[in-house]
Structure formats: C-alpha cells, structure tokens
Amino acid sequence: MKRIFVTGAGGFVGARTCRFLQGNYEVLTLPKGWMASCTELQLMQSIAEAQPDVILHTAAISDTGYTEQHPEEAYRANVELPLWLARAAAQCGARLVGFSSDQVYAGVQQPGSLPETMELSPANVYGRQKLEMEQRMLDACPDTVLLRATWMYDLPSYGLPIRGNLPLNILRAAKTGEVLRFSRNDYRGVGYVREVIENLVPAMELPGGVYNFGSGNDKDMVDTALYFSHLLQVDVRIEETDFVRNLVMDGQKLQEHGIVFRSTQGAFRQCLADYGMDI
C-alpha cells in the first residue's frame, strides 16, 4: 500500500484529504501544531523515518489579511517549511505535491484565463510568498508538483473543519440581511474542495512543475454570487463595487494530462447534488 504523508492534516483541505485517502493508502500525519515550532532537521528526520512514497503538502497560512499583518510568521509557514519539505523529499526520494494559490496572479492586468507561463509580480504578501515558495521548492526538488488552487468551499458536514467561503457567506447574508459586496470587474474561479481532493490522486503522477488547479469561471463575481444564491434558493442584497481583479486560471496544461475540472457553476451544482439538495 502506498504511503502518503499529509501536512496540515487538521486543516480545511488536509482533513478532507486524509479522509478521502484512508482505506486505499497508508496515511501518515504529524501532531497538530508540530510544524509551527519544528526545526528543519526535525522535519527532515520525521520524513526520513516515515519513508513516504508521496508527500502532500496542504499546510499554509492562507488568510491574505493575516499574512499582510504577520509577514514573518507567514513566511516561515509559506516559504521556509515548504522548502524544507522539498529538501526532505529530494533526500528520501518521495514524490512531493504541494498547494500554491491563484493569488500569485494578483495584480495581473491581462483579461481572460491566465496561463502558468506568465511573468508574475503578485500584488499582495501571500501571493509573493507563494510564488517564492514555488521557485524555491522546484530548485530544491525539480520533480515537485505545485498546484495553484482557487478559492475553495464546502458545506458543513462530516465533523470536518469548515471556514468562511462563498456559499456560507451567501447563506449567512440571507439569514442576517447583511449586504454583500462584489464587483463586475472581479473575476476568479471558485472551487469545490471535494473535486480538488479527488483530482489529487492523478496529480501525483504529473511531471514536476506548476499547474493551475481548479475551476475556471467566465462570469464576474456579481453574477457568480447571484448564481450561487439562485441555486441555494435564497435572496441576498449585493452592493456593486469598483474592485478590479482577474485570478481566472487557464486549465489547458492540466487538461493535456487528463485532469479536467468542472466550471465554477458546474462544480457548485455537483456540490449541492452531493449533499442531496434539490437544484
């Protein structure tokens, strides 16, 4: 049975990844919070002792506001620890698959779907850290597979950790009367976490490199929020802003390796179907 070492096993993505893999793989994890204070030597020793076939790195400080306010703490989590994992993977011969983010595209002015080959200069701390992480991990372990993920969501269930996301924000606003703010100049993919995790298994076989990994979206965020609201059968008030952004990722490179994501709208329909909700 293949041994898969998962970091961030207590987090939103990591906990769901562990549950999905159990039964078909031997899943190895670290104690909660251990990576926050470990040294590089301790981490490399833990990996060496575990002798995994694959390392799935899901841990990160991904709150963009928090990283702006705590850049040094975030740098350790988002750059230094992944680099140590890359060195450990190179040393023990494990396959390393790690999550990056669509935030590396923050600040891009180009419209349309964005390919992995673009020259980037991210406009926020988190995006800059993720881009540096990609470059340093590939330098240390060229076979590393790095997955630029979209903003992800799930619905509460299964006793798994949950966090703020688009459908939950919409449901909360419908209940409280809160006004949501979105822009018709803001474009980004919004991904169903279960589809992301299911695609991790074929992603383990990808050649080393960077891949856009998530749903595309040809609608602006006002129309996207209205579409989600319609399927959730709730009414929300939306105030349109003038915020300008494009984080929509081109999935062609991934598709050439046989991995295809549903559109943002199709993925949400699948999410509701998985939870037995009429649409």
XYZ file of N, CA and C in Angstrom:
837
model
N 0.842 -1.193 0.000
C 0.000 0.000 0.000
C 0.881 1.248 0.000
N 0.576 2.191 -0.884
C 1.371 3.411 -0.985
C 1.232 4.247 0.287
N 2.359 4.778 0.735
C 2.384 5.584 1.960
C 2.365 7.071 1.574
N 1.361 7.804 2.090
C 1.219 9.220 1.765
C 1.290 10.035 3.048
N 2.222 10.952 3.071
C 2.465 11.816 4.227
C 1.748 13.134 3.958
N 0.777 13.495 4.816
C -0.036 14.692 4.607
C 0.299 15.728 5.666
N 0.714 16.920 5.237
C 0.883 18.024 6.174
C -0.418 18.813 6.258
N -0.598 19.521 7.382
C -1.831 20.283 7.552
C -3.046 19.398 7.690
N -2.882 18.232 8.320
C -3.957 17.240 8.373
C -5.161 17.706 9.183
N -4.997 18.739 9.999
C -6.123 19.253 10.762
C -6.831 20.411 10.096
N -6.387 20.798 8.912
C -6.936 21.960 8.243
C -8.087 21.635 7.303
N -8.604 22.665 6.670
C -9.767 22.541 5.782
C -9.514 21.548 4.655
N -8.394 21.703 3.951
C -8.072 20.791 2.851
C -7.458 19.499 3.380
N -6.530 19.621 4.328
C -5.806 18.453 4.811
C -6.695 17.408 5.454
N -7.648 17.828 6.272
C -8.535 16.867 6.939
C -9.379 16.113 5.930
N -9.867 16.816 4.931
C -10.665 16.162 3.898
C -9.808 15.243 3.029
N -8.576 15.653 2.791
C -7.658 14.811 2.023
C -7.390 13.500 2.751
N -7.126 13.593 4.049
C -6.861 12.371 4.829
C -8.057 11.430 4.799
N -9.249 11.974 4.961
C -10.440 11.116 4.951
C -10.631 10.461 3.586
N -10.390 11.209 2.525
C -10.560 10.676 1.177
C -9.566 9.546 0.893
N -8.337 9.687 1.377
C -7.298 8.714 1.069
C -7.371 7.450 1.913
N -7.943 7.548 3.102
C -7.946 6.411 4.018
C -8.636 5.206 3.402
N -8.022 4.051 3.592
C -8.552 2.805 3.058
C -7.810 2.343 1.824
N -7.438 3.280 0.971
C -6.689 2.932 -0.234
C -5.200 3.228 -0.115
N -4.841 4.031 0.884
C -3.445 4.406 1.108
C -3.160 4.374 2.597
N -1.888 4.233 2.939
C -1.479 4.397 4.328
C -1.190 5.884 4.530
N -2.012 6.529 5.353
C -1.926 7.979 5.534
C -1.117 8.291 6.790
N -0.089 9.097 6.631
C 0.800 9.476 7.722
C 0.655 10.972 7.979
N 0.607 11.369 9.252
C 0.455 12.779 9.590
C 1.371 13.136 10.761
N 1.459 14.426 11.031
C 2.211 14.947 12.163
C 1.249 15.428 13.240
N 1.702 15.506 14.512
C 0.833 16.051 15.559
C 0.415 17.484 15.231
N -0.791 17.841 15.618
C -1.308 19.178 15.344
C -0.400 20.239 15.956
N -0.009 21.214 15.150
C 0.822 22.312 15.623
C 2.304 22.032 15.644
N 2.708 20.812 15.348
C 4.126 20.441 15.465
C 4.992 21.231 14.499
N 4.514 21.442 13.282
C 5.324 22.127 12.282
C 5.542 23.600 12.612
N 4.706 24.153 13.477
C 4.832 25.576 13.803
C 6.106 25.880 14.564
N 6.692 24.866 15.217
C 7.887 25.118 16.020
C 9.054 24.188 15.699
N 8.895 23.278 14.761
C 9.961 22.317 14.473
C 11.124 22.994 13.763
N 12.286 22.359 13.845
C 13.441 22.801 13.082
C 13.483 22.050 11.753
N 14.330 22.519 10.847
C 14.477 21.820 9.576
C 14.983 20.400 9.800
N 15.938 20.230 10.704
C 16.474 18.896 10.974
C 15.388 17.972 11.505
N 14.561 18.461 12.424
C 13.494 17.630 12.979
C 12.499 17.218 11.896
N 12.162 18.147 11.016
C 11.221 17.819 9.945
C 11.825 16.792 8.994
N 13.074 16.971 8.624
C 13.710 16.031 7.708
C 13.837 14.656 8.342
N 14.104 14.603 9.653
C 14.178 13.316 10.347
C 12.821 12.630 10.362
N 11.753 13.397 10.585
C 10.405 12.814 10.605
C 10.047 12.224 9.248
N 10.396 12.939 8.183
C 10.125 12.427 6.840
C 10.965 11.185 6.568
N 12.225 11.230 6.950
C 13.116 10.093 6.714
C 12.624 8.847 7.442
N 12.154 9.019 8.661
C 11.650 7.878 9.439
C 10.355 7.326 8.851
N 9.509 8.213 8.323
C 8.233 7.769 7.762
C 8.399 7.050 6.432
N 9.429 7.410 5.675
C 9.678 6.830 4.353
C 8.423 6.811 3.477
N 7.826 7.976 3.244
C 6.614 8.006 2.417
C 6.945 7.854 0.936
N 5.969 7.384 0.194
C 6.072 7.387 -1.264
C 5.726 8.766 -1.819
N 4.767 9.437 -1.152
C 4.294 10.746 -1.593
C 4.157 11.648 -0.376
N 4.542 12.909 -0.517
C 4.257 13.941 0.475
C 3.231 14.882 -0.133
N 2.084 15.040 0.525
C 1.068 16.008 0.108
C 1.112 17.180 1.083
N 1.551 18.314 0.586
C 1.723 19.473 1.455
C 0.521 20.402 1.313
N -0.358 20.389 2.327
C -1.548 21.236 2.314
C -1.465 22.356 3.336
N -0.482 22.326 4.228
C -0.400 23.314 5.301
C 0.032 24.671 4.762
N -0.535 25.736 5.320
C -0.167 27.103 4.928
C -0.866 28.078 5.864
N -0.390 29.301 5.887
C -1.167 30.417 6.427
C -1.736 31.131 5.212
N -3.015 30.900 4.945
C -3.594 31.310 3.670
C -4.494 32.534 3.763
N -4.711 33.043 4.949
C -5.521 34.247 5.105
C -4.716 35.439 4.601
N -5.157 36.053 3.504
C -4.354 37.116 2.900
C -4.219 38.327 3.819
N -5.261 38.631 4.584
C -5.173 39.741 5.525
C -4.193 39.464 6.638
N -4.208 38.232 7.146
C -3.293 37.860 8.234
C -1.847 37.907 7.758
N -1.594 37.434 6.547
C -0.216 37.448 6.054
C 0.292 38.868 5.867
N -0.582 39.810 5.510
C -0.174 41.205 5.400
C 0.265 41.752 6.760
N -0.428 41.335 7.814
C -0.150 41.845 9.154
C 0.962 41.079 9.861
N 1.205 39.834 9.473
C 2.205 38.985 10.131
C 3.098 38.333 9.074
N 3.826 39.124 8.304
C 4.585 38.567 7.177
C 5.696 37.607 7.585
N 6.348 37.834 8.718
C 7.445 36.945 9.124
C 6.904 35.578 9.526
N 5.836 35.545 10.318
C 5.231 34.266 10.696
C 4.747 33.526 9.457
N 4.108 34.267 8.545
C 3.603 33.652 7.325
C 4.742 33.163 6.437
N 5.846 33.881 6.417
C 6.978 33.480 5.575
C 7.521 32.113 6.010
N 7.599 31.909 7.300
C 8.057 30.594 7.782
C 7.117 29.496 7.289
N 5.805 29.722 7.438
C 4.830 28.696 7.056
C 4.735 28.522 5.548
N 4.828 29.609 4.812
C 4.531 29.573 3.382
C 5.741 29.440 2.480
N 6.940 29.677 3.023
C 8.152 29.568 2.204
C 9.171 28.621 2.834
N 9.530 28.860 4.089
C 10.608 28.075 4.693
C 10.226 26.614 4.892
N 9.075 26.359 5.493
C 8.673 24.964 5.717
C 8.501 24.183 4.414
N 7.857 24.749 3.392
C 7.789 24.018 2.118
C 9.162 23.741 1.518
N 10.102 24.667 1.671
C 11.451 24.434 1.178
C 12.094 23.261 1.916
N 11.903 23.210 3.216
C 12.451 22.085 3.987
C 11.843 20.762 3.511
N 10.545 20.777 3.223
C 9.903 19.563 2.718
C 10.484 19.147 1.375
N 10.765 20.122 0.521
C 11.361 19.809 -0.781
C 12.727 19.166 -0.608
N 13.510 19.681 0.307
C 14.822 19.082 0.573
C 14.668 17.668 1.128
N 13.678 17.482 2.011
C 13.444 16.149 2.576
C 12.986 15.176 1.501
N 12.115 15.630 0.600
C 11.630 14.768 -0.474
C 12.768 14.370 -1.394
N 13.655 15.318 -1.721
C 14.791 15.010 -2.576
C 15.716 14.006 -1.912
N 15.853 14.125 -0.599
C 16.754 13.243 0.134
C 16.236 11.817 0.224
N 14.928 11.655 0.447
C 14.378 10.308 0.644
C 13.723 9.737 -0.612
N 13.640 10.529 -1.689
C 13.082 10.025 -2.935
C 11.571 9.998 -2.991
N 10.903 10.761 -2.117
C 9.446 10.811 -2.124
C 8.942 11.769 -3.200
N 7.764 11.499 -3.715
C 7.113 12.427 -4.641
C 6.474 13.529 -3.821
N 6.692 14.777 -4.178
C 6.160 15.908 -3.423
C 5.120 16.647 -4.245
N 3.921 16.783 -3.667
C 2.837 17.535 -4.289
C 2.395 18.596 -3.291
N 2.439 19.857 -3.687
C 2.110 20.933 -2.762
C 1.115 21.913 -3.350
N 0.401 22.597 -2.468
C -0.571 23.590 -2.897
C 0.053 24.969 -2.969
N -0.137 25.614 -4.095
C 0.123 27.029 -4.230
C -1.244 27.718 -4.311
N -1.329 28.873 -4.947
C -2.570 29.635 -4.894
C -2.764 30.478 -6.145
N -4.033 30.745 -6.464
C -4.323 31.681 -7.545
C -3.885 33.102 -7.204
N -3.535 33.355 -5.932
C -3.100 34.682 -5.531
C -1.763 35.080 -6.159
N -1.035 34.135 -6.735
C 0.182 34.529 -7.462
C -0.167 35.416 -8.653
N -1.419 35.374 -9.109
C -1.851 36.199 -10.237
C -2.388 37.565 -9.795
N -2.421 37.833 -8.490
C -2.940 39.110 -8.010
C -2.142 40.258 -8.619
N -2.849 41.217 -9.164
C -2.195 42.352 -9.797
C -2.054 42.239 -11.298
N -2.344 41.059 -11.869
C -2.270 40.893 -13.323
C -3.337 41.769 -13.992
N -2.966 42.462 -15.027
C -3.901 43.328 -15.746
C -4.531 42.642 -16.949
N -3.942 41.551 -17.397
C -4.408 40.858 -18.603
C -5.784 40.237 -18.376
N -6.731 40.433 -19.302
C -8.039 39.782 -19.167
C -7.984 38.335 -19.634
N -9.059 37.610 -19.367
C -9.155 36.226 -19.834
C -8.464 35.256 -18.904
N -8.424 33.996 -19.304
C -7.810 32.947 -18.486
C -6.289 33.050 -18.525
N -5.662 32.889 -17.381
C -4.239 33.162 -17.218
C -3.431 31.863 -17.208
N -2.413 31.744 -18.071
C -1.591 30.528 -18.126
C -0.454 30.550 -17.111
N 0.091 29.376 -16.853
C 1.193 29.242 -15.890
C 2.473 29.923 -16.351
N 2.592 30.205 -17.635
C 3.838 30.723 -18.206
C 3.999 32.230 -18.044
N 3.012 32.906 -17.490
C 3.087 34.362 -17.353
C 4.201 34.780 -16.405
N 4.807 35.919 -16.688
C 5.688 36.555 -15.714
C 4.819 37.235 -14.666
N 5.147 37.016 -13.401
C 4.264 37.458 -12.329
C 4.991 38.358 -11.339
N 4.233 39.283 -10.783
C 4.706 40.142 -9.695
C 3.520 40.373 -8.775
N 3.230 39.410 -7.896
C 1.992 39.453 -7.108
C 1.841 40.738 -6.296
N 0.583 41.166 -6.178
C 0.278 42.448 -5.536
C 0.049 42.328 -4.038
N 0.104 41.133 -3.476
C -0.063 41.004 -2.024
C 1.000 40.065 -1.453
N 1.166 40.111 -0.141
C 2.209 39.340 0.536
C 2.019 37.852 0.310
N 0.783 37.379 0.450
C 0.539 35.942 0.296
C 0.917 35.469 -1.100
N 0.517 36.206 -2.128
C 0.874 35.833 -3.489
C 2.372 35.832 -3.708
N 3.068 36.826 -3.162
C 4.532 36.871 -3.313
C 5.189 35.697 -2.603
N 4.674 35.359 -1.434
C 5.246 34.220 -0.712
C 4.993 32.918 -1.452
N 3.826 32.740 -2.002
C 3.531 31.512 -2.735
C 4.383 31.398 -4.003
N 4.603 32.505 -4.681
C 5.442 32.464 -5.875
C 6.881 32.129 -5.506
N 7.386 32.732 -4.439
C 8.738 32.389 -3.987
C 8.807 30.931 -3.563
N 7.782 30.448 -2.886
C 7.718 29.040 -2.487
C 7.844 28.132 -3.697
N 7.088 28.409 -4.747
C 7.145 27.587 -5.952
C 8.577 27.513 -6.490
N 9.193 28.664 -6.627
C 10.520 28.726 -7.229
C 11.553 27.993 -6.384
N 11.487 28.168 -5.073
C 12.493 27.555 -4.205
C 12.276 26.051 -4.058
N 11.024 25.608 -4.034
C 10.760 24.174 -3.965
C 11.238 23.471 -5.231
N 10.995 24.069 -6.383
C 11.421 23.445 -7.636
C 12.946 23.445 -7.760
N 13.602 24.472 -7.236
C 15.062 24.482 -7.236
C 15.612 23.346 -6.379
N 14.966 23.101 -5.235
C 15.450 22.069 -4.313
C 15.056 20.668 -4.764
N 13.915 20.550 -5.412
C 13.397 19.232 -5.829
C 12.635 19.418 -7.134
N 13.304 19.328 -8.276
C 12.678 19.654 -9.566
C 11.456 18.812 -9.927
N 11.292 17.647 -9.321
C 10.124 16.812 -9.611
C 8.876 17.231 -8.835
N 8.988 18.260 -8.005
C 7.846 18.713 -7.226
C 6.698 19.143 -8.136
N 5.477 18.767 -7.749
C 4.263 19.186 -8.443
C 3.585 20.248 -7.587
N 3.391 21.440 -8.142
C 2.807 22.556 -7.406
C 1.488 22.952 -8.039
N 0.444 22.992 -7.219
C -0.925 23.160 -7.693
C -1.461 24.508 -7.250
N -1.687 25.384 -8.217
C -2.247 26.698 -7.920
C -3.765 26.571 -7.752
N -4.214 26.637 -6.520
C -5.617 26.369 -6.206
C -6.447 27.646 -6.191
N -7.717 27.501 -6.503
C -8.683 28.587 -6.424
C -9.175 28.747 -4.979
N -10.008 29.764 -4.771
C -10.775 29.891 -3.530
C -11.712 28.696 -3.451
N -11.655 27.947 -2.339
C -12.408 26.704 -2.227
C -13.526 26.805 -1.199
N -14.502 25.917 -1.334
C -15.628 25.895 -0.414
C -16.066 24.467 -0.171
N -16.846 24.298 0.881
C -17.583 23.076 1.172
C -18.761 23.492 2.024
N -19.689 22.590 2.239
C -20.782 22.826 3.165
C -20.488 22.091 4.462
N -21.022 22.543 5.585
C -20.718 21.892 6.873
C -21.282 20.480 6.919
N -20.425 19.537 7.265
C -20.864 18.150 7.392
C -19.677 17.298 7.814
N -19.937 16.073 8.167
C -18.924 15.050 8.428
C -18.025 15.367 9.630
N -18.302 16.399 10.402
C -17.445 16.735 11.525
C -16.085 17.242 11.115
N -15.948 17.721 9.886
C -14.672 18.217 9.390
C -14.586 19.729 9.562
N -13.372 20.277 9.663
C -13.235 21.730 9.832
C -13.821 22.489 8.654
N -14.412 23.620 8.949
C -15.022 24.455 7.924
C -14.465 25.869 8.088
N -14.559 26.652 7.034
C -14.109 28.034 7.099
C -15.002 28.874 6.199
N -14.894 30.178 6.336
C -15.699 31.066 5.521
C -15.471 30.836 4.039
N -16.550 30.797 3.278
C -16.439 30.580 1.842
C -17.665 31.175 1.159
N -17.699 31.136 -0.150
C -18.755 31.840 -0.873
C -20.159 31.351 -0.518
N -20.479 30.052 -0.609
C -21.852 29.657 -0.278
C -22.228 29.939 1.170
N -21.287 29.766 2.108
C -21.613 30.051 3.502
C -21.808 31.543 3.721
N -21.014 32.362 3.043
C -21.201 33.811 3.153
C -22.583 34.217 2.636
N -22.998 33.591 1.548
C -24.310 33.896 0.972
C -25.433 33.458 1.924
N -25.325 32.257 2.489
C -26.353 31.772 3.409
C -26.437 32.643 4.658
N -25.283 33.077 5.153
C -25.277 33.951 6.331
C -25.949 35.284 6.013
N -25.612 35.849 4.847
C -26.186 37.132 4.465
C -27.704 37.031 4.281
N -28.154 35.919 3.721
C -29.593 35.730 3.541
C -30.311 35.667 4.883
N -29.635 35.101 5.872
C -30.242 34.957 7.202
C -30.226 36.260 7.982
N -29.130 37.022 7.867
C -28.950 38.210 8.712
C -29.337 39.513 8.031
N -29.495 39.479 6.712
C -29.756 40.711 5.986
C -28.509 41.501 5.640
N -27.352 40.920 5.887
C -26.077 41.579 5.556
C -26.006 41.868 4.059
N -25.424 43.001 3.716
C -25.205 43.346 2.315
C -23.848 42.812 1.877
N -23.822 42.038 0.807
C -22.569 41.514 0.268
C -22.056 42.455 -0.810
N -20.741 42.560 -0.897
C -20.126 43.474 -1.853
C -19.285 42.691 -2.862
N -19.642 42.835 -4.116
C -18.911 42.195 -5.202
C -18.782 43.180 -6.356
N -17.839 42.872 -7.242
C -17.566 43.762 -8.364
C -17.781 43.042 -9.690
N -18.258 43.805 -10.676
C -18.370 43.264 -12.029
C -17.033 43.312 -12.760
N -16.022 43.837 -12.098
C -14.667 43.832 -12.655
C -13.760 42.839 -11.931
N -14.362 41.938 -11.163
C -13.618 40.937 -10.395
C -13.949 39.560 -10.950
N -12.920 38.856 -11.406
C -13.095 37.526 -11.997
C -12.178 36.543 -11.275
N -12.727 35.421 -10.849
C -11.903 34.364 -10.262
C -12.673 33.051 -10.280
N -11.945 31.964 -10.330
C -12.564 30.665 -10.181
C -12.880 30.405 -8.719
N -13.956 29.679 -8.476
C -14.347 29.285 -7.121
C -14.535 27.782 -7.148
N -13.772 27.049 -6.326
C -13.694 25.603 -6.472
C -14.310 24.807 -5.342
N -14.907 23.695 -5.697
C -15.481 22.737 -4.740
C -14.352 21.872 -4.217
N -14.125 21.897 -2.911
C -12.952 21.249 -2.348
C -12.954 19.744 -2.607
N -14.124 19.133 -2.663
C -14.154 17.681 -2.892
C -13.613 17.335 -4.281
N -13.924 18.153 -5.280
C -13.392 17.914 -6.622
C -11.883 18.117 -6.638
N -11.406 19.124 -5.923
C -9.963 19.362 -5.826
C -9.265 18.138 -5.247
N -9.795 17.608 -4.172
C -9.153 16.474 -3.500
C -9.211 15.215 -4.354
N -10.320 14.975 -5.025
C -10.410 13.808 -5.898
C -9.360 13.865 -7.007
N -9.038 15.067 -7.458
C -8.045 15.215 -8.525
C -6.605 15.168 -8.014
N -6.422 15.093 -6.697
C -5.065 14.970 -6.163
C -4.433 13.627 -6.533
N -5.232 12.578 -6.617
C -4.663 11.253 -6.920
C -4.014 11.242 -8.303
N -4.698 11.663 -9.382
C -3.989 11.736 -10.663
C -2.891 12.788 -10.671
N -3.016 13.829 -9.843
C -1.974 14.863 -9.806
C -0.645 14.316 -9.284
N -0.693 13.240 -8.505
C 0.544 12.631 -8.010
C 1.407 12.092 -9.151
N 0.808 11.871 -10.306
C 1.536 11.306 -11.447
C 1.983 12.368 -12.447
N 1.720 13.622 -12.174
C 2.101 14.683 -13.106
C 3.614 14.878 -13.140
N 4.151 15.305 -14.266
C 5.567 15.720 -14.286
C 5.768 16.915 -13.369
N 6.986 17.061 -12.849
C 7.271 18.181 -11.976
C 6.987 19.510 -12.651
N 6.500 20.472 -11.864
C 6.216 21.794 -12.407
C 5.022 22.423 -11.728
N 4.572 23.533 -12.277
C 3.466 24.312 -11.729
C 2.232 24.125 -12.600
N 1.082 23.940 -11.946
C -0.170 23.706 -12.669
C -1.297 24.540 -12.052
N -2.083 25.185 -12.912
C -3.344 25.767 -12.465
C -4.289 24.623 -12.122
N -4.907 24.690 -10.932
C -5.587 23.517 -10.405
C -6.916 23.935 -9.784
N -7.934 24.024 -10.622
C -9.243 24.384 -10.097
C -10.183 24.835 -11.199
N -11.360 25.232 -10.781
C -12.419 25.592 -11.716
C -12.144 26.925 -12.396
N -12.473 26.985 -13.674
C -12.478 28.247 -14.383
C -13.793 28.979 -14.149
N -13.873 30.210 -14.651
C -15.090 30.986 -14.464
C -15.132 32.111 -15.494
N -16.147 32.118 -16.339
C -16.270 33.193 -17.329
C -17.263 34.255 -16.893
N -17.722 34.192 -15.630
C -18.651 35.172 -15.084
C -17.942 36.051 -14.063
N -18.398 37.310 -13.944
C -17.842 38.168 -12.895
C -18.402 37.739 -11.546
N -17.854 38.312 -10.454
C -18.228 37.840 -9.127
C -19.634 38.264 -8.723
N -20.191 39.315 -9.317
C -21.596 39.637 -9.054
C -22.482 38.526 -9.608
N -22.274 38.175 -10.869
C -23.086 37.119 -11.472
C -22.836 35.767 -10.809
N -21.590 35.527 -10.390
C -21.280 34.268 -9.708
C -22.037 34.175 -8.389
N -22.026 35.252 -7.611
C -22.748 35.242 -6.334
C -24.245 35.095 -6.543
N -24.783 35.747 -7.563
C -26.210 35.626 -7.855
C -26.568 34.201 -8.287
N -25.675 33.576 -9.039
C -25.913 32.193 -9.477
C -25.933 31.253 -8.269
N -24.960 31.410 -7.372
C -24.930 30.575 -6.167
C -26.193 30.815 -5.338
N -26.611 32.071 -5.216
C -27.806 32.394 -4.439
C -29.042 31.730 -5.041
N -29.125 31.756 -6.364
C -30.258 31.132 -7.044
C -30.321 29.635 -6.756
N -29.168 28.957 -6.842
C -29.170 27.515 -6.584
C -29.437 27.207 -5.116
N -29.019 28.091 -4.222
C -29.283 27.902 -2.794
C -30.707 28.316 -2.416
N -31.405 28.913 -3.381
C -32.799 29.333 -3.200
C -32.939 30.357 -2.073
N -32.032 31.329 -2.076
C -32.097 32.417 -1.104
C -31.948 33.747 -1.839
N -32.403 34.802 -1.197
C -32.240 36.153 -1.727
C -31.207 36.899 -0.892
N -30.298 37.564 -1.560
C -29.305 38.377 -0.868
C -29.229 39.742 -1.532
N -28.818 40.720 -0.755
C -28.604 42.057 -1.286
C -27.131 42.215 -1.632
N -26.864 42.650 -2.840
C -25.486 42.832 -3.308
C -25.259 44.293 -3.663
N -24.205 44.843 -3.093
C -23.764 46.191 -3.450
C -22.584 46.049 -4.404
N -22.715 46.634 -5.573
C -21.643 46.518 -6.559
C -20.536 47.528 -6.268
N -19.296 47.061 -6.284
C -18.134 47.895 -6.042
C -17.337 48.029 -7.344
N -16.260 48.827 -7.286
C -15.440 49.019 -8.486
C -14.106 48.273 -8.398
N -14.026 47.263 -7.528
C -12.807 46.485 -7.344
C -12.438 45.774 -8.649
N -11.172 45.872 -9.048
C -10.700 45.268 -10.302
C -9.720 44.143 -9.990
N -9.981 42.957 -10.517
C -9.085 41.818 -10.297
C -9.382 40.740 -11.331
N -8.346 40.005 -11.700
C -8.523 38.817 -12.527
C -7.606 37.714 -11.996
N -8.230 36.656 -11.456
C -7.484 35.486 -10.978
C -7.914 34.217 -11.711
N -8.628 34.361 -12.807
C -9.136 33.184 -13.518
C -7.978 32.445 -14.183
N -7.849 31.166 -13.903
C -6.704 30.390 -14.378
C -7.071 29.523 -15.582
N -6.143 29.445 -16.506
C -6.272 28.610 -17.696
C -5.926 27.168 -17.325
N -6.839 26.240 -17.590
C -6.618 24.849 -17.215
C -6.080 23.970 -18.322
N -5.628 24.556 -19.434
C -5.232 23.750 -20.582
C -4.061 22.818 -20.269
N -3.044 23.309 -19.571
C -1.880 22.480 -19.272
C -2.291 21.240 -18.490
N -3.168 21.413 -17.519
C -3.642 20.285 -16.722
C -4.475 19.331 -17.573
N -5.308 19.879 -18.436
C -6.150 19.051 -19.288
C -5.331 18.175 -20.224
N -4.175 18.672 -20.639
C -3.305 17.867 -21.500
C -2.814 16.604 -20.797
N -2.886 16.586 -19.464
C -2.516 15.399 -18.683
C -3.750 14.649 -18.185
N -4.918 14.968 -18.748
C -6.124 14.204 -18.469
C -6.884 14.614 -17.217
N -6.540 15.753 -16.603
C -7.239 16.205 -15.405
C -8.085 17.418 -15.774
N -9.396 17.278 -15.600
C -10.332 18.317 -16.021
C -11.219 18.693 -14.842
N -11.348 19.989 -14.595
C -12.248 20.492 -13.564
C -13.542 21.000 -14.192
N -14.633 20.856 -13.463
C -15.874 21.493 -13.860
C -15.717 23.012 -13.780
N -16.593 23.726 -14.463
C -16.645 25.177 -14.308
C -17.066 25.512 -12.878
N -16.870 26.751 -12.475
C -17.324 27.193 -11.152
C -18.799 26.878 -10.955
N -19.613 27.119 -11.979
C -21.048 26.881 -11.863
C -21.365 25.376 -11.833
N -20.679 24.612 -12.681
C -20.914 23.168 -12.696
C -20.467 22.495 -11.419
N -19.364 22.965 -10.847
C -18.869 22.383 -9.594
C -19.847 22.630 -8.458
N -20.480 23.811 -8.440
C -21.427 24.076 -7.353
C -22.686 23.233 -7.505
N -23.115 23.017 -8.725
C -24.247 22.106 -8.926
C -23.904 20.712 -8.404
N -22.658 20.263 -8.652
C -22.239 18.954 -8.167
C -22.196 18.928 -6.645
N -21.715 20.006 -6.040
C -21.680 20.092 -4.576
C -23.072 19.921 -3.991
N -24.032 20.645 -4.523
C -25.393 20.544 -3.991
C -25.967 19.142 -4.210
N -25.661 18.550 -5.346
C -26.120 17.172 -5.587
C -25.498 16.203 -4.589
N -24.206 16.388 -4.286
C -23.536 15.512 -3.317
C -24.196 15.595 -1.949
N -24.721 16.769 -1.619
C -25.353 16.954 -0.313
C -26.865 16.709 -0.355
N -27.343 16.189 -1.488
C -28.759 15.823 -1.578
C -29.700 16.995 -1.625
N -29.207 18.140 -2.121
C -30.052 19.331 -2.184
C -30.664 19.456 -3.578
N -31.946 19.758 -3.628
C -32.626 19.907 -4.918
C -32.138 21.136 -5.629
N -31.849 20.993 -6.940
C -31.421 22.143 -7.734
C -32.221 22.192 -9.026
